[in-house]
mmCIF file of C-alpha atoms in Angstrom:
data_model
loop_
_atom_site.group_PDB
_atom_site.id
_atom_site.type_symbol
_atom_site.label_atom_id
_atom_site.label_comp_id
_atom_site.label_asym_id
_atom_site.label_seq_id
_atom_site.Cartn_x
_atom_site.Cartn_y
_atom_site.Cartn_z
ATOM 1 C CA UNK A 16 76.755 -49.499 30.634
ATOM 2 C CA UNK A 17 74.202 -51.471 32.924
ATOM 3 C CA UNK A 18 75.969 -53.868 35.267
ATOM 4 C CA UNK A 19 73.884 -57.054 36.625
ATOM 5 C CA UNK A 20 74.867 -57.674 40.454
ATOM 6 C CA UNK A 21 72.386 -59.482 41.695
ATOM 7 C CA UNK A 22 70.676 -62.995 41.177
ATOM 8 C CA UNK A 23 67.249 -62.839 42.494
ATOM 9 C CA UNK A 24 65.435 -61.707 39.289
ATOM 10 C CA UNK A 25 66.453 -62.876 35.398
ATOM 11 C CA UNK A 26 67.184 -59.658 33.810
ATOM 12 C CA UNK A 27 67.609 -59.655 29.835
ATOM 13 C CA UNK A 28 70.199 -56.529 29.908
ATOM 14 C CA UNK A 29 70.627 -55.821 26.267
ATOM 15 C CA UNK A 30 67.088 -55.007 25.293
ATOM 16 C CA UNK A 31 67.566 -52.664 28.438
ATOM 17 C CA UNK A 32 70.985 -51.306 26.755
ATOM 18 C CA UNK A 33 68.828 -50.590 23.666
ATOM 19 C CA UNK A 34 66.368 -48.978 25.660
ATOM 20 C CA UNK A 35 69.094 -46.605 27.748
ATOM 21 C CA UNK A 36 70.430 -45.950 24.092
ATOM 22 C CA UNK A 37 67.271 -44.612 22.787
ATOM 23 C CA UNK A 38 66.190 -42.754 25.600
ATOM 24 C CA UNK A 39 70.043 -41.048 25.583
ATOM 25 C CA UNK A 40 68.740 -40.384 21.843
ATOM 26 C CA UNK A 41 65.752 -38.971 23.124
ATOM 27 C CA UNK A 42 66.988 -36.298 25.781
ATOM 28 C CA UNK A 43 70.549 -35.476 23.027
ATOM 29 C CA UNK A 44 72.622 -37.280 25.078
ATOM 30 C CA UNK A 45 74.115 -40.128 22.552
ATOM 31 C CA UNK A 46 77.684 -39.542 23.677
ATOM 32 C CA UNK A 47 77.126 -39.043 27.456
ATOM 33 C CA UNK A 48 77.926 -41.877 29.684
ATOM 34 C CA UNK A 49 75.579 -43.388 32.546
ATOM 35 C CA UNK A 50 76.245 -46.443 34.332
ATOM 36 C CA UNK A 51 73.281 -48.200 35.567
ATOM 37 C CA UNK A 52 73.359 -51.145 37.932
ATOM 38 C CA UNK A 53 71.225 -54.259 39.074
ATOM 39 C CA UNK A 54 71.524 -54.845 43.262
ATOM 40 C CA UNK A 55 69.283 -56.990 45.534
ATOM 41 C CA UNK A 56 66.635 -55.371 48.106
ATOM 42 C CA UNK A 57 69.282 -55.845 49.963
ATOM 43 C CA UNK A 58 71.938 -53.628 48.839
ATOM 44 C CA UNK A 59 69.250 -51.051 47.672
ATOM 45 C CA UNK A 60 68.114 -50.780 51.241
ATOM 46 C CA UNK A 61 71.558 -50.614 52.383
ATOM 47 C CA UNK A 62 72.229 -47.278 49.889
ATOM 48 C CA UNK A 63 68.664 -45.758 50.410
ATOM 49 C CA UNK A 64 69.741 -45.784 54.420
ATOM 50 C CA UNK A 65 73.372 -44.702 54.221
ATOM 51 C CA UNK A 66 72.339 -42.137 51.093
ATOM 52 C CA UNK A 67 68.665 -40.771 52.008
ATOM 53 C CA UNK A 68 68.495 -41.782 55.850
ATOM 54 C CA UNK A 69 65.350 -43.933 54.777
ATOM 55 C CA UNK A 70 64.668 -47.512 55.628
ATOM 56 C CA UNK A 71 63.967 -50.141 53.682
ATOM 57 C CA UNK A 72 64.792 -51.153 49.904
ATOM 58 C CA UNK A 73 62.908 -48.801 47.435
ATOM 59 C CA UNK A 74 63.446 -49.469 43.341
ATOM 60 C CA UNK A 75 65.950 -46.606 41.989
ATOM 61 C CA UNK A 76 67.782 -44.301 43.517
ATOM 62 C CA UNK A 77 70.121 -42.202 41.702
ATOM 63 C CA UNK A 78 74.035 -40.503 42.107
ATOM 64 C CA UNK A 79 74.828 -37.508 39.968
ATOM 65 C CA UNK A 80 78.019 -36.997 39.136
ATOM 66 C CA UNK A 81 77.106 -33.632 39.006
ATOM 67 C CA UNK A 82 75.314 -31.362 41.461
ATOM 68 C CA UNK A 83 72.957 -29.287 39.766
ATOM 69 C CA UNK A 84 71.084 -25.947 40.819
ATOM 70 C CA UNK A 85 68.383 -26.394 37.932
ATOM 71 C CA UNK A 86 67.512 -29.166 35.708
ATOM 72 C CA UNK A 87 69.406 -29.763 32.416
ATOM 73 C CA UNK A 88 67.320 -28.276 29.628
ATOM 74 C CA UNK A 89 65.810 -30.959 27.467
ATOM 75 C CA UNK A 90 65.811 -30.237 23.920
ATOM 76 C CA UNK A 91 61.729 -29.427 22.554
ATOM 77 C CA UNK A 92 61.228 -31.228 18.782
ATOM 78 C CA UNK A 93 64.505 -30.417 16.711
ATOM 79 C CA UNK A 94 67.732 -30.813 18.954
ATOM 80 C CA UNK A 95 69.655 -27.918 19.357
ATOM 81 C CA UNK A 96 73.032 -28.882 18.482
ATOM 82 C CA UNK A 97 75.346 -26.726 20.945
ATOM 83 C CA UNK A 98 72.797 -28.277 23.944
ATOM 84 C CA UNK A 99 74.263 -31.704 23.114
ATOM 85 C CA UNK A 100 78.045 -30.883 22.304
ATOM 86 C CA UNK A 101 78.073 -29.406 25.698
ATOM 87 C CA UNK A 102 76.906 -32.936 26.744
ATOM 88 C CA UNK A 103 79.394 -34.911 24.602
ATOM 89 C CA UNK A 104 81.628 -37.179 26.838
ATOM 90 C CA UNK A 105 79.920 -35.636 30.528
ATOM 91 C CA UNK A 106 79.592 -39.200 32.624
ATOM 92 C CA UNK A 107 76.240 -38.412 34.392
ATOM 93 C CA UNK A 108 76.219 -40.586 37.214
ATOM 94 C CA UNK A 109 75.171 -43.609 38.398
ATOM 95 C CA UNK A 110 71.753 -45.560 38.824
ATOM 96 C CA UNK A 111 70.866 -48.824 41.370
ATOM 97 C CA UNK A 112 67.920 -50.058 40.339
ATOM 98 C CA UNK A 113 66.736 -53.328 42.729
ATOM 99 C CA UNK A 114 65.047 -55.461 39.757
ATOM 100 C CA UNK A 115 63.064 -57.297 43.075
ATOM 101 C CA UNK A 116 61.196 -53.923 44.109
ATOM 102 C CA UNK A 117 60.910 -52.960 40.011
ATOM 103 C CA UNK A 118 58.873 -56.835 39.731
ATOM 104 C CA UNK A 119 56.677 -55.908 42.686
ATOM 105 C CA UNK A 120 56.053 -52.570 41.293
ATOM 106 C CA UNK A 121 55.146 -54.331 37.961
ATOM 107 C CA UNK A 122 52.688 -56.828 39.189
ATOM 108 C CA UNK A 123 50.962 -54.164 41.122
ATOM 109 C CA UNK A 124 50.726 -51.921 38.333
ATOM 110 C CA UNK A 125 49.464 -54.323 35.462
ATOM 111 C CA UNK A 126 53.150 -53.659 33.710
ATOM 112 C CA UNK A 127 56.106 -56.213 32.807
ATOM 113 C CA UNK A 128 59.089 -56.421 34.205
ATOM 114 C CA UNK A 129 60.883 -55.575 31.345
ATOM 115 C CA UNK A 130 58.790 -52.259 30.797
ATOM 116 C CA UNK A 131 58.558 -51.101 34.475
ATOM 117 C CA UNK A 132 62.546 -51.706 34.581
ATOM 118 C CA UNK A 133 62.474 -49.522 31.152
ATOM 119 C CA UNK A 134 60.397 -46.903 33.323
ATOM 120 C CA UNK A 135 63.375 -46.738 36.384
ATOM 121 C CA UNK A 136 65.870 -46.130 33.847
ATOM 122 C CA UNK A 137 64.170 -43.188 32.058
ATOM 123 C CA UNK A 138 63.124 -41.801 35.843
ATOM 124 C CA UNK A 139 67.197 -42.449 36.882
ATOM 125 C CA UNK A 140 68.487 -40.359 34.471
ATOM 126 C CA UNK A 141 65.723 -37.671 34.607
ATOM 127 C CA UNK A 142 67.286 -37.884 38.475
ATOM 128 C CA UNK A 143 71.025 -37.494 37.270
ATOM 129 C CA UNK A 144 69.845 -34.542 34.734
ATOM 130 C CA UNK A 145 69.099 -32.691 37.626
ATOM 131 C CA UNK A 146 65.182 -33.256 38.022
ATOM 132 C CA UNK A 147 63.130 -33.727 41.324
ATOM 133 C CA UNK A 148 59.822 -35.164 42.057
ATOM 134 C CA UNK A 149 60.098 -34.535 45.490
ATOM 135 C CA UNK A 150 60.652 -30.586 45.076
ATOM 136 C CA UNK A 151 59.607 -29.335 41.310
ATOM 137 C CA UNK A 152 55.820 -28.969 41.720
ATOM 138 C CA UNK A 153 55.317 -31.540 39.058
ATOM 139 C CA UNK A 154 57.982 -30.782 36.311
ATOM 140 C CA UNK A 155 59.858 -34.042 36.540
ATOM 141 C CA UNK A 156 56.458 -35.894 36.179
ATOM 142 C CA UNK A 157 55.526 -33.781 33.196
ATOM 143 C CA UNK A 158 58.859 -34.617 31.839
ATOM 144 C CA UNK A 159 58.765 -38.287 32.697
ATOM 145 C CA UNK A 160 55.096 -38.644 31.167
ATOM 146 C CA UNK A 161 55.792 -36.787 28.007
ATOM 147 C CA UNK A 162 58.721 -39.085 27.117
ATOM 148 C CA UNK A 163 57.212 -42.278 28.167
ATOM 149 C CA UNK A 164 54.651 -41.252 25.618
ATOM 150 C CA UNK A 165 57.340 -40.349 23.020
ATOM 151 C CA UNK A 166 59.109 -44.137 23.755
ATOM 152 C CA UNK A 167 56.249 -46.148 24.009
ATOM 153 C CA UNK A 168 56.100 -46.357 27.806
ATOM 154 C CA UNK A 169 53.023 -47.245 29.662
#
């Protein structure tokens, strides 16, 4: 489900719904639930304080339903069907994504605003699965870049 709270930036949400279906596809998650939603700087900066102690909005931050000690496993070519009944009907979490911060981060990058908000829902979920940037030595980025590849991402 991806909720639109905000006003500052146009948003077209169901190519983005079509997008979050796909990439649910991708990773075996087709019956697992995320809810993803669109805030202002303002509200982002407001969560990234009271959540990470950091000021300042930033463009996705992400709440896992679930706390995880490792990363779920991702299913390699063929999807191993017991990985994604185990998945069926989990609700993963939530994502804020500030569409404001994802079109500065597009016109710095060269990137649309519909593809860079494509690349903050693939990283949220990555997030709610469990995955790190911050901590994993470069696993989440592997991750990240292998399926942007797979889903057409730049």
């Amino acid at each position: 489900m991806i909720l639109n709270r905000q006003r500052a930036v146009r948003v077209a949400r169901r190519p983005l719904e079509l997008f979050l279906a796909r990439v649910k596809q991708a990773l075996g998650l087709e019956k697992a639930d995320v809810s993803i939603c669109f805030v202002s700087d303002t509200e982002i900066a407001r969560m990234n304080e009271a959540f990470r102690k950091k000021k300042g909005p930033t463009d996705v931050l992400s709440f896992p339903a679930i706390n995880r000690r490792a990363p779920v496993p991702l299913p390699q070519g063929q999807k191993s069907g017991r990985a994604r009944k185990a998945m069926d009907g989990i609700f993963l979490g939530d994502i804020a994504i500030s569409p404001a911060a994802a079109r500065r981060n597009a016109k710095e990058l060269g990137r649309t605003l519909g593809s860079e908000l494509q690349i903050l829902i693939l990283h949220g979920v990555l997030h709610l699965l469990g995955y790190d940037h911050e901590t994993d030595r470069g696993q989440m980025n592997r991750v990240e870049m292998r399926l942007r590849q797979r889903l057409g991402l730049t």
